Coordinates of C-alpha atoms and ligand atoms in Angstrom, one line a residue:
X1 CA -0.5 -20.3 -1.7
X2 CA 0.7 -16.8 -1.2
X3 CA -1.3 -13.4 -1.5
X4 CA -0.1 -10.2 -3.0
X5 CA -2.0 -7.8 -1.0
X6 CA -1.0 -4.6 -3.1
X7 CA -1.4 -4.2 -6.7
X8 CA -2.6 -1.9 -9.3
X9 CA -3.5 -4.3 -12.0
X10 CA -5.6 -1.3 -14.3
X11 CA -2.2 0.5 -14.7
X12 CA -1.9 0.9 -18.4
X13 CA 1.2 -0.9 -18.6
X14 CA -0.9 -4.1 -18.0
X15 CA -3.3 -3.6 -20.9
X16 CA -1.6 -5.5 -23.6
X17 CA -0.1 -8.5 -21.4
X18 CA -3.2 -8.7 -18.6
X19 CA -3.7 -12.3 -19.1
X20 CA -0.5 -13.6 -19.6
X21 CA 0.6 -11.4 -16.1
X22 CA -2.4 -13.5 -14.7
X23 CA -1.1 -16.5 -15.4
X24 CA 2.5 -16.0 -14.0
X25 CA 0.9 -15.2 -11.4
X26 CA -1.3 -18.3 -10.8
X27 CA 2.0 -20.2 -11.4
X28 CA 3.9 -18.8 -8.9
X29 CA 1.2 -19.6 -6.4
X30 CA -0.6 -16.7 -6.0
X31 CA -4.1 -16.9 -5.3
X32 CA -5.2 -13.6 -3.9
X33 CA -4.2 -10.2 -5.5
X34 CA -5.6 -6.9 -3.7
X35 CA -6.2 -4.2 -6.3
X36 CA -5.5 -1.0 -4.5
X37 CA -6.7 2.5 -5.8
X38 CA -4.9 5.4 -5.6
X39 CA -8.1 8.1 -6.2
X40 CA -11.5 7.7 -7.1
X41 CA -11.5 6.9 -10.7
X42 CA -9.6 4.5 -10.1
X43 CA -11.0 2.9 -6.6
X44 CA -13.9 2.4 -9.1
X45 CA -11.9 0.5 -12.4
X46 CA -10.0 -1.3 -9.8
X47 CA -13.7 -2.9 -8.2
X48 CA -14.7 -3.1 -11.8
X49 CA -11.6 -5.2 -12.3
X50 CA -12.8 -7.9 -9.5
X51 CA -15.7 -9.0 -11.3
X52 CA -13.7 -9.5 -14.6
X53 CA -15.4 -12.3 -15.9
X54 CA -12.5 -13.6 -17.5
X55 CA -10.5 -13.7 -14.5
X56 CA -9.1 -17.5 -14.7
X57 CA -10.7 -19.7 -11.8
X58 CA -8.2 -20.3 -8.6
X59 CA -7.3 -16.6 -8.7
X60 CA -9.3 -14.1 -6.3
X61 CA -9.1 -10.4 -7.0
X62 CA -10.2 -7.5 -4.3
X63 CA -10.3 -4.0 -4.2
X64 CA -9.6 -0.8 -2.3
X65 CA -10.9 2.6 -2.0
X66 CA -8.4 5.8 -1.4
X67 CA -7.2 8.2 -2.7
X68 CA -2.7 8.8 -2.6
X69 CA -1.0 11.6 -0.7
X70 CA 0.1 12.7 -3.9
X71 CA -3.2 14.2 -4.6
X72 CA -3.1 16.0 -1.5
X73 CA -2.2 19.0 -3.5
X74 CA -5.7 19.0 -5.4
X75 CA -7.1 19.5 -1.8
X76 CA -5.6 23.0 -1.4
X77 CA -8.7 25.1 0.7
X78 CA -7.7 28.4 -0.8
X79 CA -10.4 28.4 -2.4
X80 CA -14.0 27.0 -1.0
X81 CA -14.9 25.0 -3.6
X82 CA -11.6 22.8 -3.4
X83 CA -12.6 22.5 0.6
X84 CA -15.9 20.9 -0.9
X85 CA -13.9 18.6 -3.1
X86 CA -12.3 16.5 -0.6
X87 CA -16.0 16.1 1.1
X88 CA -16.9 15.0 -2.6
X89 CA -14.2 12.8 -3.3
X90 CA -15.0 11.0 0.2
X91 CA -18.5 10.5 -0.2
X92 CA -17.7 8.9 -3.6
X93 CA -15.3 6.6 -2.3
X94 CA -17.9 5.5 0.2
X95 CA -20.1 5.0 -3.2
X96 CA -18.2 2.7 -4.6
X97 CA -17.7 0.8 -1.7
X98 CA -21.3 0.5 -1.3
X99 CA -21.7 -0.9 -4.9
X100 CA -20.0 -4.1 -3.7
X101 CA -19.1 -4.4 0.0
X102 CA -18.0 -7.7 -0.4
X103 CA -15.1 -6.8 -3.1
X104 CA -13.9 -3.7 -1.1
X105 CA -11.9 -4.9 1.6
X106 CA -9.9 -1.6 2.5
X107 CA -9.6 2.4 2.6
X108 CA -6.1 3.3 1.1
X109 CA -3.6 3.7 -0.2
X110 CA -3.9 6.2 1.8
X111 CA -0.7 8.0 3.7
X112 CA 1.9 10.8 3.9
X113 CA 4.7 11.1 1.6
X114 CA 7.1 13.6 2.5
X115 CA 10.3 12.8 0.1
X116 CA 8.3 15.6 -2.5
X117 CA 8.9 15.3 -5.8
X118 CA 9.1 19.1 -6.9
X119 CA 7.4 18.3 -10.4
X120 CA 3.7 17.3 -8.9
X121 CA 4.3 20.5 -6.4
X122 CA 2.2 23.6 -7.4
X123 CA 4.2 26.8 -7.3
X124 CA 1.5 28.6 -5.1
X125 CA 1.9 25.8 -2.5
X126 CA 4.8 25.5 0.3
X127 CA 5.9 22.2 1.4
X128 CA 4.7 23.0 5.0
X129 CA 1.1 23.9 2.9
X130 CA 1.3 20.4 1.1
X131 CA 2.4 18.4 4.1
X132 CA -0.3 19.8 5.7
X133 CA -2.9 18.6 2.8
X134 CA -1.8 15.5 3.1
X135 CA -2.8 15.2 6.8
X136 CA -5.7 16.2 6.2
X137 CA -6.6 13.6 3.1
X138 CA -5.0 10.9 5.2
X139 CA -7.3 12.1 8.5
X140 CA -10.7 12.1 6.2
X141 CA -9.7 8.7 4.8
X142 CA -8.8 7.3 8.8
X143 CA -12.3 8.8 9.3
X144 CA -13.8 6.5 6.7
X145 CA -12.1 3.7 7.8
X146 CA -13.4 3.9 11.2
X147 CA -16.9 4.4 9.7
X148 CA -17.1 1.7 7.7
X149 CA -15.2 -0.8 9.7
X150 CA -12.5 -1.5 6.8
X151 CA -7.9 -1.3 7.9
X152 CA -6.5 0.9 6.1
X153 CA -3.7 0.6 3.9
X154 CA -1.4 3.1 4.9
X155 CA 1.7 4.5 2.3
X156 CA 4.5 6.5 3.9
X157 CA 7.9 8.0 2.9
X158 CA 10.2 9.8 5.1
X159 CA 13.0 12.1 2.8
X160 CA 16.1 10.6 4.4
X161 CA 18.2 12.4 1.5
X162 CA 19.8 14.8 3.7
X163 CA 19.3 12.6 7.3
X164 CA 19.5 9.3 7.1
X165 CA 17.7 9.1 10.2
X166 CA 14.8 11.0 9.7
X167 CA 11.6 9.8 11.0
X168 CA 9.0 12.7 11.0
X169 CA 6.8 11.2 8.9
X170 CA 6.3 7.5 10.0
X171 CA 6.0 9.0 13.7
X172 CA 3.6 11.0 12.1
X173 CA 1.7 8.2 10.6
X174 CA 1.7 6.3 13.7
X175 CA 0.4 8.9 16.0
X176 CA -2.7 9.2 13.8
X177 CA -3.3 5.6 12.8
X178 CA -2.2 3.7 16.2
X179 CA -6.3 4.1 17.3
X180 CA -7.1 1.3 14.1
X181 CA -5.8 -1.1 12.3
X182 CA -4.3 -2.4 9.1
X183 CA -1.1 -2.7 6.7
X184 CA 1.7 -0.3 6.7
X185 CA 2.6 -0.8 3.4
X186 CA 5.9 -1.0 0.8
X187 CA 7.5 -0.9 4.8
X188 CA 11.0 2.0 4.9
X189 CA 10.5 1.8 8.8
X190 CA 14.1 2.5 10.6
X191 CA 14.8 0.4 14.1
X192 CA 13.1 2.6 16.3
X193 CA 10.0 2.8 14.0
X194 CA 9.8 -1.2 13.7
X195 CA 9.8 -0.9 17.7
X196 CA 7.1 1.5 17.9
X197 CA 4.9 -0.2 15.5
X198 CA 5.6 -3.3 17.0
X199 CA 4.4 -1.3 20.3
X200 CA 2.0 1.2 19.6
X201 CA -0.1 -0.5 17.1
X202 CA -1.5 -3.6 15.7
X203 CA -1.1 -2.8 12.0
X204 CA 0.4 -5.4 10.1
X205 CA 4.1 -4.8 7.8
X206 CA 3.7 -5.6 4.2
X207 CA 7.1 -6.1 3.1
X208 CA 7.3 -5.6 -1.2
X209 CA 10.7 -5.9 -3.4
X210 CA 12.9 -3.5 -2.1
X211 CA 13.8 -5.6 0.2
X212 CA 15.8 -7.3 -2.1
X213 CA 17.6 -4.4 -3.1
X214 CA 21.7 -4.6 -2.2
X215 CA 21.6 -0.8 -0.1
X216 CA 18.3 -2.1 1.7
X217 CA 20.4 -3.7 4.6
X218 CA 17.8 -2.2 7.0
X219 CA 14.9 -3.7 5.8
X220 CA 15.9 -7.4 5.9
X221 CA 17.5 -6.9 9.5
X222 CA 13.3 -5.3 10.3
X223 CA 12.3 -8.2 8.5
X224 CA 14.4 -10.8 10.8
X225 CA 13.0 -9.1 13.9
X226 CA 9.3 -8.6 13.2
X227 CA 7.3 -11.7 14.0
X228 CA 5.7 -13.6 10.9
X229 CA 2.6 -13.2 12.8
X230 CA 3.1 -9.2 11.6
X231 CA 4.1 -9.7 8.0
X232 CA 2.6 -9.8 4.8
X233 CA 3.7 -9.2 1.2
X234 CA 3.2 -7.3 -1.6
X235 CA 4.6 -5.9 -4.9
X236 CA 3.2 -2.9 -5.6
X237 CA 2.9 -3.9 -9.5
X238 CA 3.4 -2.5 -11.7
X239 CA 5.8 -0.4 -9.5
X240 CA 9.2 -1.7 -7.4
X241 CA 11.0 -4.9 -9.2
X242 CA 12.9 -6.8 -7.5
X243 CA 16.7 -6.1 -7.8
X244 CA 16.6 -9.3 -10.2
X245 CA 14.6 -7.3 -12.6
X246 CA 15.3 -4.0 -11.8
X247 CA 13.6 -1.1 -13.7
X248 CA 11.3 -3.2 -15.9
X249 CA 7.7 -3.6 -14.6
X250 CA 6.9 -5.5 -11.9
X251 CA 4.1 -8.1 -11.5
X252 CA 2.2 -9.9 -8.8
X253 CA 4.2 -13.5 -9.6
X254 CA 7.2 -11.4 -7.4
X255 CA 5.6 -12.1 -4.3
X256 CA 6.9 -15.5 -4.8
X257 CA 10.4 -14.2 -4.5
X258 CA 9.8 -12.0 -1.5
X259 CA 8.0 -14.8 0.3
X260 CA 12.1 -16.9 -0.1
X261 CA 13.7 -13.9 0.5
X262 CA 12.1 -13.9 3.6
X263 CA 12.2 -17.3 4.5
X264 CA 15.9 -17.3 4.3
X265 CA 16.4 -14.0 6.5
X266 CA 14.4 -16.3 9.2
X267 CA 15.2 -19.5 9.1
X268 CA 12.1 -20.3 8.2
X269 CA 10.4 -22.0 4.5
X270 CA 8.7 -20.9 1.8
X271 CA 6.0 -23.3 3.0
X272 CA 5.5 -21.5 6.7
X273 CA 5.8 -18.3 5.5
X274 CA 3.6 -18.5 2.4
X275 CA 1.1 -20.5 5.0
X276 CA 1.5 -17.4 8.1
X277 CA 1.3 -14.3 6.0
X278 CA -1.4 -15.5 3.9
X279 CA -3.5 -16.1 7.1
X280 CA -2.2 -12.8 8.6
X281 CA -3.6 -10.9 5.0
X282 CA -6.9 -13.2 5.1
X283 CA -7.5 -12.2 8.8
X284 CA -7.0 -8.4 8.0
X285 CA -9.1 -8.2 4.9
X286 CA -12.4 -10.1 6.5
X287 CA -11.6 -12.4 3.2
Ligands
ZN301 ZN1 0.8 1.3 -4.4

């Protein structure tokens, strides 16, 4: 059995398929899918969505609370009121973690992102100003983590568009995260990050379908020296096919793939690997 420990199974591009998506799923083995918010409308729809009472029997759905560093922006403290909002929008995530303690099972996606797409950048904002929102959203959510006991799941995106060997934001990330635990997810570590994860912290790698992609080199040589003790999977459905099915959507049966992909890159089978990172995910998520 294997687990894909990051989806977003409420994304509209879901709605007319859902239970056909389901059951690719269950036929590729998957047993466990972790529905991970990205603010806190949807922290709440994806909770809602565990207790789907039409959810076929072998499949187990979970949930997370967070909120994306691409709403850092909203956060701006210009003004006092916005200051107030992040308070707010922590407090409600606590909420709905509250509502069902035993479905929530992690704070994130939660992160840094600094490859900026200029669109979902307000004019009155620098990118110092908005990389330094995001800090601050990732530190309150690190905060919450901590409170309530929960890893985080922890996005993060270095712009390597003009240095290939740009780092500044995963050493960012693992300064303020080494202290607790939990999944770096969608991994883009270079070597030197792999070592200092490896290292510094006791965070788990969740490897999704990049990897698969020809340029991606860098990833399966991580994925060959990380121990399967530190790996899980994920797709991040609906987003990041694999290079099989590049640029349609993506869905949790994927994992499958990854799960051989990986295999092969270790010497290893499906079997082992399904068997090790689905205990490494169970063990993280208290599940
Ligand atoms: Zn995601």
């Amino acid at each position: 059995m294997l687990i894909d420990t990051h989806a977003h199974l409420y994304w509209d591009s879901f709605k007319d398929d859902f239970n056909d998506v389901i059951q690719r799923a269950l036929d590729a083995d998957i047993t466990t899918i972790i529905n991970t918010g990205v603010d806190v409308e949807k922290s709440q729809i994806a909770l809602d969505q565990t207790n789907n009472t039409n959810l076929p029997e072998g499949l187990s759905v979970y949930s997370t609370i967070g909120i994306h560093p691409h709403e850092a922006p909203k956060y701006s403290d210009k003004e006092q009121e916005t200051s107030d909002k992040l308070e707010g929008d922590i407090k409600e995530l606590q909420t709905v973690y509250s509502t069902n303690p035993k479905k929530v099972v992690a704070v994130g996606e939660c992160g840094l992102d600094y490859l900026f797409n200029p669109e979902f950048i307000p004019s009155a904002l620098s990118l110092d100003q908005v990389k330094a929102l995001e800090v601050k959203l990732f530190q309150a959510q690190i905060d919450l983590a901590k409170r309530l006991k929960l890893p985080l799941v922890v996005h993060s995106r270095d712009d390597r568009s003009q240095n290939h060997e740009n780092t500044e934001c995963w050493d960012k990330v693992i300064e303020m995260t080494k202290d607790h635990f939990g999944i770096y997810h969608c991994y883009s570590g270079l070597p030197q990050t792999t070592d200092s994860v490896l290292q510094n912290t006791n965070f788990l790698i969740s490897f999704a379908a990049n990897i698969t992609y020809p340029k991606n080199e860098y990833l399966r040589k991580a994925a060959k020296i990380i121990p399967l003790d530190r790996i899980i999977l994920e797709t991040d459905s609906p987003f990041l096919s694999s290079q099989s099915r590049r640029g349609q959507r993506n869905e949790p049966a994927t994992v499958k793939e990854i799960a051989q992909l990986i295999a092969e890159l270790k010497g290893s089978s499906l079997k082992e690997v399904a068997k090790q990172t689905t205990t490494n995910a169970k063990r993280v998520f208290k599940i």
